[in-house]
Short mmCIF file of C-alpha atoms and ligand atoms in Angstrom, two decimals:
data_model
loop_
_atom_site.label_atom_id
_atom_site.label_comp_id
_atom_site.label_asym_id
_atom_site.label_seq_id
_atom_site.Cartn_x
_atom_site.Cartn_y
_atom_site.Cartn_z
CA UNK A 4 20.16 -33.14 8.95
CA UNK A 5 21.50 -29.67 7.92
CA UNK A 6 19.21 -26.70 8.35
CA UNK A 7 19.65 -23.34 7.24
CA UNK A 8 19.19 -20.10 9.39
CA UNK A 9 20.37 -16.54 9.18
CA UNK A 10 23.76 -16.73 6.99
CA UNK A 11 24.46 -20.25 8.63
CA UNK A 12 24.09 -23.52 8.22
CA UNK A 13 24.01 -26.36 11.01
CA UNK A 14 24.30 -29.98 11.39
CA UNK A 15 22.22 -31.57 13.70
CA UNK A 16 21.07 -34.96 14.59
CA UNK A 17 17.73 -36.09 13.14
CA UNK A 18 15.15 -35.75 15.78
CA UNK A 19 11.11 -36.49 16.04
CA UNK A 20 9.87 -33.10 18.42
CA UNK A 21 11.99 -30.50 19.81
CA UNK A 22 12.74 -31.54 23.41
CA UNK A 23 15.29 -31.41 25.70
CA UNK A 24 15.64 -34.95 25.10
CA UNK A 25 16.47 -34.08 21.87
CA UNK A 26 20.47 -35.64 21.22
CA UNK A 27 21.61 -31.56 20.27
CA UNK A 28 18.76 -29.41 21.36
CA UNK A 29 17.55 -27.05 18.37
CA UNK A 30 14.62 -24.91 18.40
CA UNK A 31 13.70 -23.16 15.05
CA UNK A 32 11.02 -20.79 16.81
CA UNK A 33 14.38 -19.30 18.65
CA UNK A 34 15.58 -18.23 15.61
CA UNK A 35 13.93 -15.22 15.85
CA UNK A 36 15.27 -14.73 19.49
CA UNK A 37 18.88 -15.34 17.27
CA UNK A 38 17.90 -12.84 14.64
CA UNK A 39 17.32 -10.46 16.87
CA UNK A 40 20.50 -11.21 18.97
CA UNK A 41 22.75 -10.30 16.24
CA UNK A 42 21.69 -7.01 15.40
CA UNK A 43 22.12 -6.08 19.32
CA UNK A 44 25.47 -7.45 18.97
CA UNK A 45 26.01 -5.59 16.19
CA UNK A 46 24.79 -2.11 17.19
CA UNK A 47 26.30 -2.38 20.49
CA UNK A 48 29.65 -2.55 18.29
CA UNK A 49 30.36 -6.29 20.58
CA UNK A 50 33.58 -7.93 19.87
CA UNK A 51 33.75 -11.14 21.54
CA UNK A 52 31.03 -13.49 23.38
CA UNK A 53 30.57 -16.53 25.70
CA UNK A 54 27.87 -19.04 24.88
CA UNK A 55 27.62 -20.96 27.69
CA UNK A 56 24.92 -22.77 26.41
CA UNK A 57 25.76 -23.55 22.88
CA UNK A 58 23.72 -26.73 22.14
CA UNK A 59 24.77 -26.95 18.04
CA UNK A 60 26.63 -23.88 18.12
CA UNK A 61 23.73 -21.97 16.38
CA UNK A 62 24.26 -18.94 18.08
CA UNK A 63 27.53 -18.17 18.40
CA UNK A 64 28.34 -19.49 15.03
CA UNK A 65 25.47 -16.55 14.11
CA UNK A 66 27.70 -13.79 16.03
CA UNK A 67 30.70 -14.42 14.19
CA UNK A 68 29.07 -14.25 10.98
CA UNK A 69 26.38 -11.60 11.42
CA UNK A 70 28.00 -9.02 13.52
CA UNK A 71 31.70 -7.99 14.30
CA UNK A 72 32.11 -10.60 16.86
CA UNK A 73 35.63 -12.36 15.88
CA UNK A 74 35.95 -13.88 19.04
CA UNK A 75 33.55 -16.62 20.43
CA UNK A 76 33.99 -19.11 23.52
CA UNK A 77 31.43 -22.13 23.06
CA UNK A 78 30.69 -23.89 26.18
CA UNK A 79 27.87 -26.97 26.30
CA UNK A 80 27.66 -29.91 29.35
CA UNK A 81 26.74 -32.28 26.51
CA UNK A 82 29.55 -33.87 24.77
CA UNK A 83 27.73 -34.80 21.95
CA UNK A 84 27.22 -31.04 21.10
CA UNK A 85 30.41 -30.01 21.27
CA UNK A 86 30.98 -32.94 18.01
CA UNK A 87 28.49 -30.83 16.75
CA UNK A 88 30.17 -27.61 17.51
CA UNK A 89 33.22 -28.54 15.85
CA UNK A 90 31.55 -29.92 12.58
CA UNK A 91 29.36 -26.50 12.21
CA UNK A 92 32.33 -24.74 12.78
CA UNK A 93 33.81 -26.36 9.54
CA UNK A 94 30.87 -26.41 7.54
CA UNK A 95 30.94 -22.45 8.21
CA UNK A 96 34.15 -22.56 7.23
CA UNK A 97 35.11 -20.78 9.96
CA UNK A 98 38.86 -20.71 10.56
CA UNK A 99 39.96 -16.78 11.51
CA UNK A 100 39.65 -15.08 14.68
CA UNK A 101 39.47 -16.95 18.25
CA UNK A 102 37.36 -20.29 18.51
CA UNK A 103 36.98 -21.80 22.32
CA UNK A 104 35.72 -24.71 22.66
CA UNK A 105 34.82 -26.22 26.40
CA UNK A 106 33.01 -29.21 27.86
CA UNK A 107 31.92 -27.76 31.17
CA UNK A 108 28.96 -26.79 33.31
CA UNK A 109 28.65 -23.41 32.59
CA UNK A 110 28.72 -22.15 36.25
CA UNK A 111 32.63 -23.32 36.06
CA UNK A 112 33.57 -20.94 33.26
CA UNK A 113 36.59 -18.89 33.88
CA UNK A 114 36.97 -16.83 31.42
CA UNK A 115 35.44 -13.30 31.59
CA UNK A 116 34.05 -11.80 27.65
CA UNK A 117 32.66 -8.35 26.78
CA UNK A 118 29.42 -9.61 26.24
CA UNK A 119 27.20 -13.14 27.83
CA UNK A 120 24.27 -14.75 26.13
CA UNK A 121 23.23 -17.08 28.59
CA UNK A 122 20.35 -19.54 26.55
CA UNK A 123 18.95 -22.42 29.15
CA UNK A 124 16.24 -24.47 29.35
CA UNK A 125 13.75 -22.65 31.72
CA UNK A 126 14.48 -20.30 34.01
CA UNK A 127 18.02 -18.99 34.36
CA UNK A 128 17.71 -18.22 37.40
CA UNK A 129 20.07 -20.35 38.54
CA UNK A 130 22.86 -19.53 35.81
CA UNK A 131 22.75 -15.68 37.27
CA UNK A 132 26.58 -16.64 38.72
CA UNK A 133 27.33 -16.01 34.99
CA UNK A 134 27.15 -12.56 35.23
CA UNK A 135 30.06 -12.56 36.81
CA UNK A 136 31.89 -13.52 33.28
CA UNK A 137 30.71 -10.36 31.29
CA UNK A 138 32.23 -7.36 32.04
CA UNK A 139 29.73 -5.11 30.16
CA UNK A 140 26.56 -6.49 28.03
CA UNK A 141 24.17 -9.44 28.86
CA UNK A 142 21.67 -11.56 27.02
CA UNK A 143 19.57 -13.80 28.79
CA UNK A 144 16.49 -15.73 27.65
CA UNK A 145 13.85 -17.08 29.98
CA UNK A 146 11.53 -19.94 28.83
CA UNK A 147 9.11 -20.44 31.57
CA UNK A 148 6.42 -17.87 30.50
CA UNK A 149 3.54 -19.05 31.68
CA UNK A 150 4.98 -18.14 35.29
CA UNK A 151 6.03 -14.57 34.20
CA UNK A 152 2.52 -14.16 33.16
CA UNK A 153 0.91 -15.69 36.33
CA UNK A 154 -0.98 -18.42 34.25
CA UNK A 155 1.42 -20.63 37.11
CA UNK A 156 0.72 -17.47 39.67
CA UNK A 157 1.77 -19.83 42.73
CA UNK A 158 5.32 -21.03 40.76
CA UNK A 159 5.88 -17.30 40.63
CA UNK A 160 5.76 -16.34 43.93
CA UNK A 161 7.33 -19.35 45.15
CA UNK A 162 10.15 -19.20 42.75
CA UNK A 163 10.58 -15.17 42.14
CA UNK A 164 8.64 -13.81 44.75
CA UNK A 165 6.51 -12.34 42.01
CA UNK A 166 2.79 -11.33 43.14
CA UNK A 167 0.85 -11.83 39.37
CA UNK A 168 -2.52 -12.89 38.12
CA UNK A 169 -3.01 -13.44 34.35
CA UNK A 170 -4.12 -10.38 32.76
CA UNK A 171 -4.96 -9.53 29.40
CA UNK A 172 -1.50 -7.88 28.91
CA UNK A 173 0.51 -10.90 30.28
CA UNK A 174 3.64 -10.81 28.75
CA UNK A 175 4.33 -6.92 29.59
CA UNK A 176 3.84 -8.13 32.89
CA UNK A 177 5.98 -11.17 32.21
CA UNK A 178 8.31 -9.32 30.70
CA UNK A 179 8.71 -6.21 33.06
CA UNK A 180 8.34 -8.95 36.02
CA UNK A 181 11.73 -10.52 34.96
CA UNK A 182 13.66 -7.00 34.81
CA UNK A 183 12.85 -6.33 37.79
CA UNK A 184 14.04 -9.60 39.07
CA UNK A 185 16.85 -9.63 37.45
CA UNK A 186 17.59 -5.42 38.57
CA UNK A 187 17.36 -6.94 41.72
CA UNK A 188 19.69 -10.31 41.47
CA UNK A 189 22.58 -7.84 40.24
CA UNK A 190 22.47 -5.34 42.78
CA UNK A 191 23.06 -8.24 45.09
CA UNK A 192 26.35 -8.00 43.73
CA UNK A 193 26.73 -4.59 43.67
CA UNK A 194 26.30 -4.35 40.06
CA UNK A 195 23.62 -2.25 38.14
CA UNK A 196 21.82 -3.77 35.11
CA UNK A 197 20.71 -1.61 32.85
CA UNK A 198 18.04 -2.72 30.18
CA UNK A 199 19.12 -1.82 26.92
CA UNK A 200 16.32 -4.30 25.02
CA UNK A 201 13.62 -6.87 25.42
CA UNK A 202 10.57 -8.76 23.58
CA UNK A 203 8.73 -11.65 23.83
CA UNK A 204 8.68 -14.45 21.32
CA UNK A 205 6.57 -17.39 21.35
CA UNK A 206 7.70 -19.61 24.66
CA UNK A 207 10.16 -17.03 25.93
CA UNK A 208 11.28 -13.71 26.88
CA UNK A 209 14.76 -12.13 25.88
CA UNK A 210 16.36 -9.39 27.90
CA UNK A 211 19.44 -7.37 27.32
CA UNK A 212 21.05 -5.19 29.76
CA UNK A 213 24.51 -3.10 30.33
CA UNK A 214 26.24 -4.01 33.37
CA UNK A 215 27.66 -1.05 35.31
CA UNK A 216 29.41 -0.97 38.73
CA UNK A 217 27.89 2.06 41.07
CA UNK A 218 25.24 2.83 43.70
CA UNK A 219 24.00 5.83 42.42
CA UNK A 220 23.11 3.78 39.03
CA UNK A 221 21.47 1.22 41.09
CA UNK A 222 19.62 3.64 43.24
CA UNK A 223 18.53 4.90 40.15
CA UNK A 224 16.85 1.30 38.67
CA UNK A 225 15.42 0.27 42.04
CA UNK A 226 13.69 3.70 42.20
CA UNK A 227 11.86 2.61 38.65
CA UNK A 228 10.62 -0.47 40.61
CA UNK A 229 7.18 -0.66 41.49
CA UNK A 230 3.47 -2.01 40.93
CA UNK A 231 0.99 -2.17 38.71
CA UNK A 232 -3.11 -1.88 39.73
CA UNK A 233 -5.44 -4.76 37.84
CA UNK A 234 -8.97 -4.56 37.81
CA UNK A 235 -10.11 -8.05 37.24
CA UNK A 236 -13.46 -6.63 36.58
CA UNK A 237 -12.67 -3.76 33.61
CA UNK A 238 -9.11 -4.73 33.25
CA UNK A 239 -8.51 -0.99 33.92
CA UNK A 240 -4.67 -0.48 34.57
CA UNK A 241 -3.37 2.00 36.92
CA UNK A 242 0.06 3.13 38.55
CA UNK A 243 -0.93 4.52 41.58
CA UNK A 244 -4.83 3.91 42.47
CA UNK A 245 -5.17 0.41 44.45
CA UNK A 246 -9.35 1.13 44.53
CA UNK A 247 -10.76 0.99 40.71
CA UNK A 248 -12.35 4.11 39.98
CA UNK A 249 -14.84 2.46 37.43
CA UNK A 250 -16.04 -0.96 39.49
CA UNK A 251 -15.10 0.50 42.94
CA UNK A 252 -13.17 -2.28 44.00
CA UNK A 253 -10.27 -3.08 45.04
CA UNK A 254 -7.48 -4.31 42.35
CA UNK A 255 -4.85 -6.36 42.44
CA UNK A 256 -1.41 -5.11 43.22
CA UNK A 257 0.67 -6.90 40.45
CA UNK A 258 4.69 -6.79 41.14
CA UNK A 259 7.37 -5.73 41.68
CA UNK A 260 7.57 -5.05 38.24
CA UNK A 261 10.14 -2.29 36.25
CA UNK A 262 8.35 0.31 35.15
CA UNK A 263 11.22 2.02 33.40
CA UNK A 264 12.56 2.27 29.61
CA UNK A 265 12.70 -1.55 28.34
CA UNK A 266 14.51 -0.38 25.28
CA UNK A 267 17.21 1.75 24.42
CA UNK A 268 18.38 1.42 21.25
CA UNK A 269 16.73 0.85 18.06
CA UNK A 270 17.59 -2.05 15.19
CA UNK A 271 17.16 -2.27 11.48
CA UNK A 272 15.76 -4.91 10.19
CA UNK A 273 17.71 -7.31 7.85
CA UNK A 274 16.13 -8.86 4.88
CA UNK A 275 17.32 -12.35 5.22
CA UNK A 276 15.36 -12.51 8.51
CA UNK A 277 12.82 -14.19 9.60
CA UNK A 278 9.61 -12.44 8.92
CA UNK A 279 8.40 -12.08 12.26
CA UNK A 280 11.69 -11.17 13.67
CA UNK A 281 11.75 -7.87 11.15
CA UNK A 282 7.85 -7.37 12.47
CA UNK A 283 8.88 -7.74 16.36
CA UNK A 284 12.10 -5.01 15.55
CA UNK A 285 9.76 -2.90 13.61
CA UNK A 286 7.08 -2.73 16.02
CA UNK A 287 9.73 -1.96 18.98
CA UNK A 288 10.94 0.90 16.85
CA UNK A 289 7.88 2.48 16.91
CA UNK A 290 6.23 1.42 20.46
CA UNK A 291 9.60 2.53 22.17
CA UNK A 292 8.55 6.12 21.38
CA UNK A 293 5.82 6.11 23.78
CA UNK A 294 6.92 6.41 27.76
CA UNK A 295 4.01 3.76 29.17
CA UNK A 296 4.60 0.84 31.15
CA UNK A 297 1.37 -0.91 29.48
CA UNK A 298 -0.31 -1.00 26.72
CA UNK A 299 -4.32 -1.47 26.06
CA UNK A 300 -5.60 -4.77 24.83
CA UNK A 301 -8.56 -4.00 22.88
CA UNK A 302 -10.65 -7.61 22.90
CA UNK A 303 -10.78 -6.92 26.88
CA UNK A 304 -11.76 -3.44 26.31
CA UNK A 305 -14.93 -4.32 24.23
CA UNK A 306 -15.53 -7.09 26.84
CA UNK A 307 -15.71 -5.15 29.81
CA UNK A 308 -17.90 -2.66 27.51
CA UNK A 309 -20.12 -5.33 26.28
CA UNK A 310 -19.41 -3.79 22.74
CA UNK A 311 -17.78 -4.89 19.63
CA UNK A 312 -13.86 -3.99 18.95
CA UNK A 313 -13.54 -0.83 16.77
CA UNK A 314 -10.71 -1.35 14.06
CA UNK A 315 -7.72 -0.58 15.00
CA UNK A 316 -6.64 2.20 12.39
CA UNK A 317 -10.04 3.73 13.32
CA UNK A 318 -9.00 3.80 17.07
CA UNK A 319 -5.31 4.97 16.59
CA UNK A 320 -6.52 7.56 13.81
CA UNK A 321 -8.92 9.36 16.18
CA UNK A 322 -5.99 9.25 19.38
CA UNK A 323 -3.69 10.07 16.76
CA UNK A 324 -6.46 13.84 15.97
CA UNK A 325 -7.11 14.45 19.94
CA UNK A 326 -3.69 14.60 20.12
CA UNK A 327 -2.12 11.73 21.92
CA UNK A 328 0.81 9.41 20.68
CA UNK A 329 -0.41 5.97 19.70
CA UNK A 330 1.87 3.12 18.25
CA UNK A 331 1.07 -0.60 17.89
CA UNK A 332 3.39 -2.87 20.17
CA UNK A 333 5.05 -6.27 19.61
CA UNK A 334 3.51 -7.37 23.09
CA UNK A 335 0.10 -8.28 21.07
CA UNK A 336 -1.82 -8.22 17.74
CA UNK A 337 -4.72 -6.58 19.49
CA UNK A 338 -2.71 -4.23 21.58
CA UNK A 339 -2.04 -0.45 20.87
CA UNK A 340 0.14 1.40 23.48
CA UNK A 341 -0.23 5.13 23.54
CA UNK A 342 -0.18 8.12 26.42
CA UNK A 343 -3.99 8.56 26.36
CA UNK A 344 -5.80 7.64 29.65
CA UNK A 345 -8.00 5.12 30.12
CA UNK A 346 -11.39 7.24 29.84
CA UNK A 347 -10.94 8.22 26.29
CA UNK A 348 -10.29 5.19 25.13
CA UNK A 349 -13.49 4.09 26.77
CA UNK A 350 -15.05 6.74 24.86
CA UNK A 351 -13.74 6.03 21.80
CA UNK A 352 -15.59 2.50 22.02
CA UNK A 353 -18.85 3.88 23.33
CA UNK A 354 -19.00 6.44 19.96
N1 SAM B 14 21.86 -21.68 22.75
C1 SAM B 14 21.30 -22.79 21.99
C2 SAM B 14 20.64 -22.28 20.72
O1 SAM B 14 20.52 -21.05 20.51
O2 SAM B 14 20.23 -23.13 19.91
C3 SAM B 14 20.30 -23.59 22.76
C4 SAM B 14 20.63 -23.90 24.14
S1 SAM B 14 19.56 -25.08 24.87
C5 SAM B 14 18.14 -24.19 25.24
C6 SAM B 14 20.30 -25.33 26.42
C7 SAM B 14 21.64 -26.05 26.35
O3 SAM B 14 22.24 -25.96 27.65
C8 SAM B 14 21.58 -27.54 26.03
O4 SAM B 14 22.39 -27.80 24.92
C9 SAM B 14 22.12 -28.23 27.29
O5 SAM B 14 22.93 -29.35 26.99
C10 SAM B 14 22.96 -27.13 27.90
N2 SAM B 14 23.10 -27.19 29.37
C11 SAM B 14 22.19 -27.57 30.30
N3 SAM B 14 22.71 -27.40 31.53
C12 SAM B 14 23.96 -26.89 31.37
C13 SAM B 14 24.98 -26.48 32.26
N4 SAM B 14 24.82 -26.57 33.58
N5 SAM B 14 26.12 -26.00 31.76
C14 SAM B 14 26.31 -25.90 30.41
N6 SAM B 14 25.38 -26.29 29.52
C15 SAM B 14 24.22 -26.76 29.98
#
C-alpha cells in the first residue's frame, strides 16, 4: 500500500495493526514526531543524517526532501526494509546527493554524521553507543511512556533509576525525567548534551540535544539537575519544600529530573502538516517564554478544591491583569504554565 505523508510518499506492506510484528514497521501517529523533525533539521541548518532505524525509510526520505539534508545514511536490521528503502527511494525519485544504504545492527555503524535520529522500539536506552556517530545534534525518541510518567513507577527505578509516581502533570515529568537521564548517560563519556527541543506526542517523547565536548558545559547541565516536591493530597508542586505547606505532609521527592530550558529554538509551522503537529509547535512557541519547570493542571486543581474548573481564558485573563506571564503548553489540554505561585491560582478558583 502507498501512503502519503509530509511531501513523501511510501510503499509499505499491507498490514492489519501497527506492531512490531508488522513486516516494515510504520506508525502514522509518528508522523507528527517526523513533522516536527524536519523543521529542527531545518533550522539547525543540518546537512547530512544517520537513520539507524529506518524501518520504510519514512524519515530520512522526509530529511532530504523537507530540509537541506542532501546526505542521508539508512541503516535497518530487517532486510525486508531495506527492499523497501530502495523502492521509496525511487518512488521519491530521489537520485542527487549521497544515499547509504546498510543492513546492520545499528550499534555496528561506522560512520560518524552531523546529526543522529535514533527511532527504536521502546526505550533507547540501549542504542545510547550511537552517540558516538554524531558529532554535533541528536534526535532520539523514547516510546515507553508510561514508565517516564511512573504509571510503571517500579520499571522506572529499576530500569533508569528514576524515583516517580503518576502525577497529574506526567509527561513534564516524563519528559524532564528522560533529559536528565540522558544529561547523565553523555557525561559518562565526557560529552555534554545540551537540549535544544522536546514534546510529547501520543506514545512517546522526542528529545533533541547539541552535543558539546567540555566540563565546564557539563558542570553546567548537572547543576540544572534536581527534584521536584508532589503533594499527592493537593497536587501542590514545589522546588524546594519536601513538607506541603497546604496538607502538612510530607511529599514525594520526584527525580532526578532537569529542571532547565527544554527548548531553545523556536519553529514555524508548515501548512502541509499535520494539524496537531502545527498545534504542538505553536503551543511550544508560546509556553517556551515562561522559565517554569511545571505547569498547573487545572481538573486537579478544582479537585483538590472541591470546586468546578474556571474557563481557561477566564483564568489566564485575570493572571494575565495581576501581572504574571501565562501561556497554554503542549504538555496538556487542561494545563496552563505561567510564573504565578501556587496561592493565587488557588485564589483565582475560590473567587
Ligand atoms: N524510524 C522509523 C520511522 O520513522 O518510521 C521507525 C523505526 S521502528 C520504531 C524501529 C526499527 O528499528 C524497525 O524497523 C526495526 O527493524 C529496527 N531495529 C530494531 N533493532 C535494531 C537494531 N539493533 N539495529 C538496527 N535496526 C533495528
Amino acid at each position: 500500500m502507498i501512503i502519503k505523508e509530509g511531501l513523501a510518499k511510501i510503499e509499505i506492506p499491507d498490514y492489519n495493526n501497527i506492531s512490531k510484528e508488522m513486516p516494515v514497521f510504520y506508525n502514522p501517529l509518528s508522523s507528527i514526531g517526523r513533522d516536527i523533525a524536519v523543521e529542527v533539521a531545518s533550522k539547525l541548518g543540518i546537512k547530512n543524517v544517520l537513520d539507524p532505524m529506518s524501518a520504510s525509510g519514512i524519515r530520512g526520505i522526509r530529511y532530504y526532501l523537507e530540509s537541506n539534508i542532501r546526505e542521508v545514511h539508512f541503516n535497518d536490521i530487517n532486510p525486508i526494509a531495506i527492499e523497501y528503502i530502495k523502492k521509496n527511494l525511487e518512488l521519491n525519485n530521489i537520485k542527487e546527493g549521497k544515499i547509504i544504504i546498510s543492513n546492520l545492527d545499528a550499534r555496528a555503524i561506522e560512520q560518524k554524521y552531523e546529526y543522529i535520529d535514533i527511532d527504536p522500539f521502546g526505550s533507547a536506552t540501549p542504542y545510547l553507543y550511537l552517540i558516538n556517530n554524531t558529532s554535533k545534534y541528536l534526535a532520539i525518541t523514547y516510546t515507553d511512556t508510561a514508565v517516564w510518567t511512573g504509571e510503571k513507577h517500579r520499571k522506572a527505578y529499576i530500569r533508569y533509576n528514576f524515583n516517580v509516581i503518576k502525577t497529574p502533570i506526567k509527561h513534564e515529568i516524563g519528559v524532564r525525567g528522560l533529559v536528565a537521564h540522558l544529561i547523565n548517560k553523555g557525561a559518562e563519556i565526557e560529552r555534554a548534551l545540551i537540549p535544544i527541543y522536546a514534546h510529547s506526542a501520543y506514545h512517546y517523547y522526542r528529545v533533541y540535544m547539541l552535543k558539546r565536548k567540555g566540563s565546564n558545559r557539563i558542570e553546567k547541565l548537572k547543576s540544572q539537575i534536581g527534584y521536584l516536591y508532589y503533594c499527592p493530597k493537593c497536587y501542590y508542586i514545589s522546588e524546594s519544600e519536601s513538607v506541603c505547606p497546604y496538607c502538612k505532609r510530607k511529599m514525594f521527592r520526584i527525580g532526578p529530573l532537569y529542571l532547565g530550558k527544554l527548548w531553545a529554538i523556536k519553529l514555524d509551522k508548515r501548512d502541509y502538516f499535520n494539524k496537531q503537529s502545527n498545534k504542538i509547535i505553536e503551543r511550544i512557541n508560546e509556553e517556551s517564554e515562561i522559565d517554569k519547570p511545571y505547569y498547573y493542571e487545572l481538573p486537579s486543581i478544582a479537585k483538590a478544591l472541591k470546586t468546578n474548573i474556571p474557563p481557561m481564558d477566564k483564568i489566564m485573563e485575570k493572571l494575565k491583569e495581576l501581572g504574571y506571564k501565562v501561556e497554554r503548553t503542549h504538555f496538556s489540554e487542561n494545563g496552563i504554565r505561567t510564573n504565578a505561585p501556587y496561592y493565587i491560582i488557588k485564589t483565582i478558583f475560590s473567587s
